[in-house]
Coordinates of C-alpha atoms and ligand atoms in Angstrom, one line a residue:
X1 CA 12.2 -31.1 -16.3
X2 CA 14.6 -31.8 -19.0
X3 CA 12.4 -31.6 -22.2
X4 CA 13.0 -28.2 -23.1
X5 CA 9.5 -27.6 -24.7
X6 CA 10.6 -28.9 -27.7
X7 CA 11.4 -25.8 -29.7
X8 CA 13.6 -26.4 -32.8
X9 CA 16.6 -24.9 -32.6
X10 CA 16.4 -22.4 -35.0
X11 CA 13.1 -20.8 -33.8
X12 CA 15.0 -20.5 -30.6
X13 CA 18.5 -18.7 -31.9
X14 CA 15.9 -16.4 -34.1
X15 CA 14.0 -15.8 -30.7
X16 CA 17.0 -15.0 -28.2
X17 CA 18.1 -13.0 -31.3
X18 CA 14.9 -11.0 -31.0
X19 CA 14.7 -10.8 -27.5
X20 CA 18.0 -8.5 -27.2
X21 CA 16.7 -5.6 -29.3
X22 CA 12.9 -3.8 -28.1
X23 CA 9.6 -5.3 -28.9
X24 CA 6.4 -3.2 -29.9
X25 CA 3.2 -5.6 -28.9
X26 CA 2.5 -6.2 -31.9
X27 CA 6.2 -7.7 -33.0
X28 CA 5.5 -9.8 -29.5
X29 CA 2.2 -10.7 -30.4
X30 CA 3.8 -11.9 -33.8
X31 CA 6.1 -13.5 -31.8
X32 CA 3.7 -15.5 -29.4
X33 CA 1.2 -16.5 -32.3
X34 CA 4.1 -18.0 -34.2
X35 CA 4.8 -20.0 -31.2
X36 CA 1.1 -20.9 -30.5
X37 CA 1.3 -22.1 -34.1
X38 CA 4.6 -24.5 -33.4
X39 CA 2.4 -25.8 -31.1
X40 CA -0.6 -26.6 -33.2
X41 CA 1.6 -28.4 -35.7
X42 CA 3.0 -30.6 -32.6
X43 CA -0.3 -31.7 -32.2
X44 CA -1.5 -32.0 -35.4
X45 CA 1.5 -34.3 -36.1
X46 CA 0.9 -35.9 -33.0
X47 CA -2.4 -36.8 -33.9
X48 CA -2.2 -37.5 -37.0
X49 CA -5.1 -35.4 -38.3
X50 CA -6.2 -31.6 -37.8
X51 CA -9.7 -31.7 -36.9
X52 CA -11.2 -29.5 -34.0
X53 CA -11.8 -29.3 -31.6
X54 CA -8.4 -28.8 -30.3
X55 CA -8.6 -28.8 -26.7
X56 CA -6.2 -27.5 -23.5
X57 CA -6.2 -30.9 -22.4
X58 CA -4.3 -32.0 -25.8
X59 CA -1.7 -28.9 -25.5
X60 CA -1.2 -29.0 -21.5
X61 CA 0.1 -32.5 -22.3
X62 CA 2.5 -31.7 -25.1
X63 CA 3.6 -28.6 -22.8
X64 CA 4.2 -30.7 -19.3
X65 CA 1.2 -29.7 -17.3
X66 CA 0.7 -32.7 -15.1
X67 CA -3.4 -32.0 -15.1
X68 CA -6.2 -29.6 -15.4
X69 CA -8.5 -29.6 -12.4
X70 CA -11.9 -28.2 -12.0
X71 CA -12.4 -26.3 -9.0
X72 CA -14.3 -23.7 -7.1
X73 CA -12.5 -20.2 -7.6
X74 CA -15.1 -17.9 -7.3
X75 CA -14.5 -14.7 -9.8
X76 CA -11.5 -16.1 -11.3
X77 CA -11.4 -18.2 -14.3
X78 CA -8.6 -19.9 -14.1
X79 CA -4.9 -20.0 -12.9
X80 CA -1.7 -21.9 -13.5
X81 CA 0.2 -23.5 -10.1
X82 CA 3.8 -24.2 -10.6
X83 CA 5.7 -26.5 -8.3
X84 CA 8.9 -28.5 -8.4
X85 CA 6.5 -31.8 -9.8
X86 CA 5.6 -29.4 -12.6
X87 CA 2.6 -27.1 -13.9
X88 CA -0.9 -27.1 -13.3
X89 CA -3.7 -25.4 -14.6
X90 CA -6.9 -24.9 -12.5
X91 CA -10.0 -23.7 -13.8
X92 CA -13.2 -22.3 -12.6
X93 CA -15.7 -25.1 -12.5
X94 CA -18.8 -22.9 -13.0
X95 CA -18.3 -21.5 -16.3
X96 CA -19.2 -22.6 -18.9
X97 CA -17.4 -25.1 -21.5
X98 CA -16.2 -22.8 -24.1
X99 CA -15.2 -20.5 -21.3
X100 CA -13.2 -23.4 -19.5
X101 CA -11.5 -23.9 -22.6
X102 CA -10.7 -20.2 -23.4
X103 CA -9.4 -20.4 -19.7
X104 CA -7.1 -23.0 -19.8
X105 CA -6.1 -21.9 -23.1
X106 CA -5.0 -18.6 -21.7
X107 CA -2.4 -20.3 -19.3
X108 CA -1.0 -22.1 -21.8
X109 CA -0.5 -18.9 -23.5
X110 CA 1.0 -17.4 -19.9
X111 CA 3.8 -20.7 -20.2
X112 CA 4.3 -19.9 -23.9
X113 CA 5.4 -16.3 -22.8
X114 CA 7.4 -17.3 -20.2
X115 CA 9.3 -19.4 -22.4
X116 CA 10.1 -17.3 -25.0
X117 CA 11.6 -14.5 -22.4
X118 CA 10.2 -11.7 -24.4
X119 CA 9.1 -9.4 -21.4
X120 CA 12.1 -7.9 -20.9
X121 CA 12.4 -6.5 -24.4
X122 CA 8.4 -5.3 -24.4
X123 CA 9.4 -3.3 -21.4
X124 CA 11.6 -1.2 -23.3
X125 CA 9.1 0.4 -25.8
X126 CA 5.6 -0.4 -24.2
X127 CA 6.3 0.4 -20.8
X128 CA 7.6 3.5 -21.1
X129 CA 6.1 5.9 -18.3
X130 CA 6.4 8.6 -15.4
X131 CA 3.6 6.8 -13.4
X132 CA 4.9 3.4 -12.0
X133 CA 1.3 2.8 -10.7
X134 CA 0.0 2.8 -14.8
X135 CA 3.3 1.4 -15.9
X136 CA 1.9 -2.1 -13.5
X137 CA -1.3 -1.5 -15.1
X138 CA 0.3 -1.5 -18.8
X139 CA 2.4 -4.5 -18.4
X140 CA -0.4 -6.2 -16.8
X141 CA -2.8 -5.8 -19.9
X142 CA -0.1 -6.3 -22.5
X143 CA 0.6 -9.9 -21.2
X144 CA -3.2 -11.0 -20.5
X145 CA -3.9 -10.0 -24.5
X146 CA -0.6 -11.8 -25.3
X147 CA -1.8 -15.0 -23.9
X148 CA -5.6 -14.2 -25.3
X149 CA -3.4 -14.3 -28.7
X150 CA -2.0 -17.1 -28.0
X151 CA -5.3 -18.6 -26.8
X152 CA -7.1 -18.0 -29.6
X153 CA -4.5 -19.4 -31.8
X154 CA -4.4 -22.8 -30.1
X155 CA -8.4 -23.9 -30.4
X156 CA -9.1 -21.6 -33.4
X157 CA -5.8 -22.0 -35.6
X158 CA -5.7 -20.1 -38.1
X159 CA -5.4 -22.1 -41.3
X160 CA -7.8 -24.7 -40.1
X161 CA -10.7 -22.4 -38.8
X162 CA -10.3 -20.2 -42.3
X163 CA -10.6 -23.7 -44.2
X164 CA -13.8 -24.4 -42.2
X165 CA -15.4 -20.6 -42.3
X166 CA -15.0 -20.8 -46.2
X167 CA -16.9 -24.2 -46.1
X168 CA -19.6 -23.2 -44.3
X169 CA -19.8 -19.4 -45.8
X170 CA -20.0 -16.1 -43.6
X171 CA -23.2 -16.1 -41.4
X172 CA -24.7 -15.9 -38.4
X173 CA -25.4 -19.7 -38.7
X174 CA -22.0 -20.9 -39.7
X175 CA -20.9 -18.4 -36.4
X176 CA -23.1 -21.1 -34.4
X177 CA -21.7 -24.1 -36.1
X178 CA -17.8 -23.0 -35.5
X179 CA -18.0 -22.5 -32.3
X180 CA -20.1 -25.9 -31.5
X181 CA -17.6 -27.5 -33.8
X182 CA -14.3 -25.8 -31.9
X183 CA -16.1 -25.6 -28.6
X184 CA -15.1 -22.1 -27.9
X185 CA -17.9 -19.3 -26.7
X186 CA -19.9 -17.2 -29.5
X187 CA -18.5 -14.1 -28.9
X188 CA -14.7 -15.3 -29.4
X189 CA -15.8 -16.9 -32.7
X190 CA -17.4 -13.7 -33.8
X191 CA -14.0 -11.9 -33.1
X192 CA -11.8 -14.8 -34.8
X193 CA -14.5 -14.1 -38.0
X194 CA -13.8 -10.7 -38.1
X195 CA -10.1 -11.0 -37.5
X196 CA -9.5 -13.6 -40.5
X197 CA -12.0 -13.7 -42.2
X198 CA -10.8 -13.2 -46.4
X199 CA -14.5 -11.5 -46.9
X200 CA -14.0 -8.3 -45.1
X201 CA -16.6 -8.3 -41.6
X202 CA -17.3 -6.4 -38.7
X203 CA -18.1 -8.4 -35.2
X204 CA -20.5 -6.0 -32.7
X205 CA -21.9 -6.9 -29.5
X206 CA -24.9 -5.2 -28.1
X207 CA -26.1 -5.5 -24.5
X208 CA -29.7 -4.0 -22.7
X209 CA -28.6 -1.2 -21.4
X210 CA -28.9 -1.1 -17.5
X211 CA -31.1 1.0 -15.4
X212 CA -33.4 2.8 -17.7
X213 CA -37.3 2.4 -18.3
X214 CA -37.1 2.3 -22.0
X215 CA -35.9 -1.4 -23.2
X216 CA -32.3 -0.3 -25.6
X217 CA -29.4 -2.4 -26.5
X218 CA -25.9 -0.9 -26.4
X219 CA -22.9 -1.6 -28.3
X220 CA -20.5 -3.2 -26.1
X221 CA -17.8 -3.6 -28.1
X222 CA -17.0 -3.5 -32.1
X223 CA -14.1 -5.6 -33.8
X224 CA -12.7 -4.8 -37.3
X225 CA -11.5 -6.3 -39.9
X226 CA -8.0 -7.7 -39.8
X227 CA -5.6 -6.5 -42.0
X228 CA -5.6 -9.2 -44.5
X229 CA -8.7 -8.2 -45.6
X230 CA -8.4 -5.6 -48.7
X231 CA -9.2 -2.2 -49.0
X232 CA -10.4 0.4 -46.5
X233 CA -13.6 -1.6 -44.4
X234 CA -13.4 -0.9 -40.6
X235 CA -16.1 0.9 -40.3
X236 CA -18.3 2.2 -37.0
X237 CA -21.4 2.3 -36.6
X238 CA -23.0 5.6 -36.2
X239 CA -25.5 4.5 -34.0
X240 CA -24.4 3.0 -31.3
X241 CA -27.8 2.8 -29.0
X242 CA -30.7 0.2 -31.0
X243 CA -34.2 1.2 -30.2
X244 CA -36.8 -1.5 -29.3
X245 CA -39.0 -0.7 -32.6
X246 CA -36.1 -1.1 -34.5
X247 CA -35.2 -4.9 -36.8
X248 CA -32.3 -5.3 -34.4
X249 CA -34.1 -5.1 -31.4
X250 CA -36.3 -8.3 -32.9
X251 CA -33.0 -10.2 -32.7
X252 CA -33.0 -10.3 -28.8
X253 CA -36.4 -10.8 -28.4
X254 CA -36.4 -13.8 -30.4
X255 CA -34.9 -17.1 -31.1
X256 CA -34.1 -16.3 -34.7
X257 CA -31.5 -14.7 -36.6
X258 CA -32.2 -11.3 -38.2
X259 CA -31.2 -9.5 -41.1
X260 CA -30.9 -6.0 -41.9
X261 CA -29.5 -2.9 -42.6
X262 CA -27.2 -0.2 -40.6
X263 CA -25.8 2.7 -41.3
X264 CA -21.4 2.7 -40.7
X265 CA -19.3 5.4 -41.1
X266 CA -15.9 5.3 -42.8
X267 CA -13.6 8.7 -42.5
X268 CA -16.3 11.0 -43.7
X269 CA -18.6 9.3 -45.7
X270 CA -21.2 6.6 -44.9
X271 CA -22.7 3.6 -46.2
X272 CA -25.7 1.2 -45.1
X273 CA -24.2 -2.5 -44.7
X274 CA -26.0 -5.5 -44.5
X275 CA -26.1 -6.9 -41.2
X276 CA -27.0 -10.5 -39.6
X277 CA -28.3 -10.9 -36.1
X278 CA -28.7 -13.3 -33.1
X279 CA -29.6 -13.4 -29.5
X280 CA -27.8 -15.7 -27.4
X281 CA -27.8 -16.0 -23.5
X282 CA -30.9 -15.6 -21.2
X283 CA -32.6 -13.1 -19.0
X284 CA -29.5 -10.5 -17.9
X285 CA -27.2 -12.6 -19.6
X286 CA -28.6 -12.0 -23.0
X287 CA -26.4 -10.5 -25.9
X288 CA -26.9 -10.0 -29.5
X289 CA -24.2 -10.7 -32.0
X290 CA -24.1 -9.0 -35.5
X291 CA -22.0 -9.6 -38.2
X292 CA -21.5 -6.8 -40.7
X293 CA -20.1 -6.9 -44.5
X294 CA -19.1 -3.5 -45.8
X295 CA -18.5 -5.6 -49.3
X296 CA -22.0 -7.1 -49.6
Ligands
LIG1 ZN1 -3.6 -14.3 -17.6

């Protein structure tokens, strides 16, 4: 193949510039975002117009995957086959939409990588270790959240999800409406929120927890604000376990969304924030999402 990806020239000096010295994740996650975004513009240009969705099918083209195929591949979501005809992507045809997207979105993000050669340089500082057994393990999760960057970039860009998120206004409802209108799961537009959002929030996820009598949701994960929100506001929750009598709980026993209070801890002191919940998902499946303002 003789199109070269179409990087302008100076993006590519800058890169190979780069590449020689040691990268820190975050420098290569700088590095793959910025490329993610290149891409975005393509498209946008392409297109003439920058409303979402933005889909893998749109990017696989302008990156010379010959086609994405649905197929049956059992836990995995997706993977990218090269050959001499050129790239492509096949994904799991039993998840879910958004997920499909997120998938395919993720092996763009694996050719991205490969393109700009960064690997070499991450191994360097990130890799560093005695045990070659956790130095595999390392690598391997350094590039799978690379591509997730990159992922997340491509149907959520930046610019054009912050534009939308300040139109609708920070909510649990407006969470619902992104993701419909960038068809991308729930839980990766509650992260994006947190992560750009100019009002500082935190994203939670709470699960039932497994295998006791007494019904309690779980915190399954937490994400922060990112750093271009001001001041000091990533804080934790200092309960992490939600008991069915409390206002939470209502949240995954109903359809609607719930507000109310929790306390977060920040260094040493705490503060109650004003939270908004919702269920999604069915029977084991179900999840609660809350978004949490330590400004509000
Ligand atoms: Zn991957």
């Amino acid at each position: 193949m003789d199109t070269d990806y179409l990087i302008d020239s100076d993006m590519t000096r800058q890169e190979s510039a780069i590449s020689r010295q040691s990268l820190s994740l975050e420098q290569a996650t700088g590095l793959i975002v910025k490329r993610a975004r290149q891409l975005v513009k393509q498209l946008v240009e392409q297109r003439g117009h920058s409303r979402p969705p933005f889909l893998p099918e749109e990017y696989a083209r302008l990156q010379g995957i010959r086609r994405i195929e649905k197929a049956n591949l059992g836990e995995v979501s997706a993977v990218l086959v090269k050959s001499y005809e050129g790239n492509m992507i096949k994904v799991n045809q039993n998840h879910n939409l958004a997920r499909q997207n997120f998938s395919c979105a993720h092996e763009i993000g694996h050719v991205l990588l490969s393109e700009l050669k960064i690997e070499p340089s991450m191994e360097e500082v990130e890799f560093r270790t005695f045990n070659p057994q956790a130095h595999a393990i390392f690598r391997a999760k350094a590039r799978e959240r690379l591509c997730d960057a990159a992922a997340t970039e491509l149907l959520m860009p930046e610019e054009i999800f912050k534009k939308y998120l300040s139109g609708f206004g920070i909510s649990i409802r407006s969470l619902e409406w992104l993701a419909d209108i960038f068809k991308v799961s729930i839980s990766s537009t509650a992260i994006r929120i947190a992560e750009i959002s100019p009002e500082p929030c935190i994203a939670l996820l709470w699960r039932l927890r497994p295998g006791t009598e007494a019904k309690v949701l779980r915190l399954a994960w937490r994400v922060g604000p990112g750093k271009k929100s001001k001041g000091k506001t990533d804080y934790m929750p200092v309960h992490t376990l939600v008991k069915s009598t409390s206002t939470l709980y209502k949240a995954y026993q109903c359809a609607n969304p719930v507000k109310c209070h929790k306390v977060f801890r920040l260094d040493a002191g705490v503060k109650r924030l004003p939270i908004e919940s919702k269920g999604f998902g069915a029977s084991e499946m179900r999840y609660v999402i809350s978004l949490a303002f330590p400004a509000r």
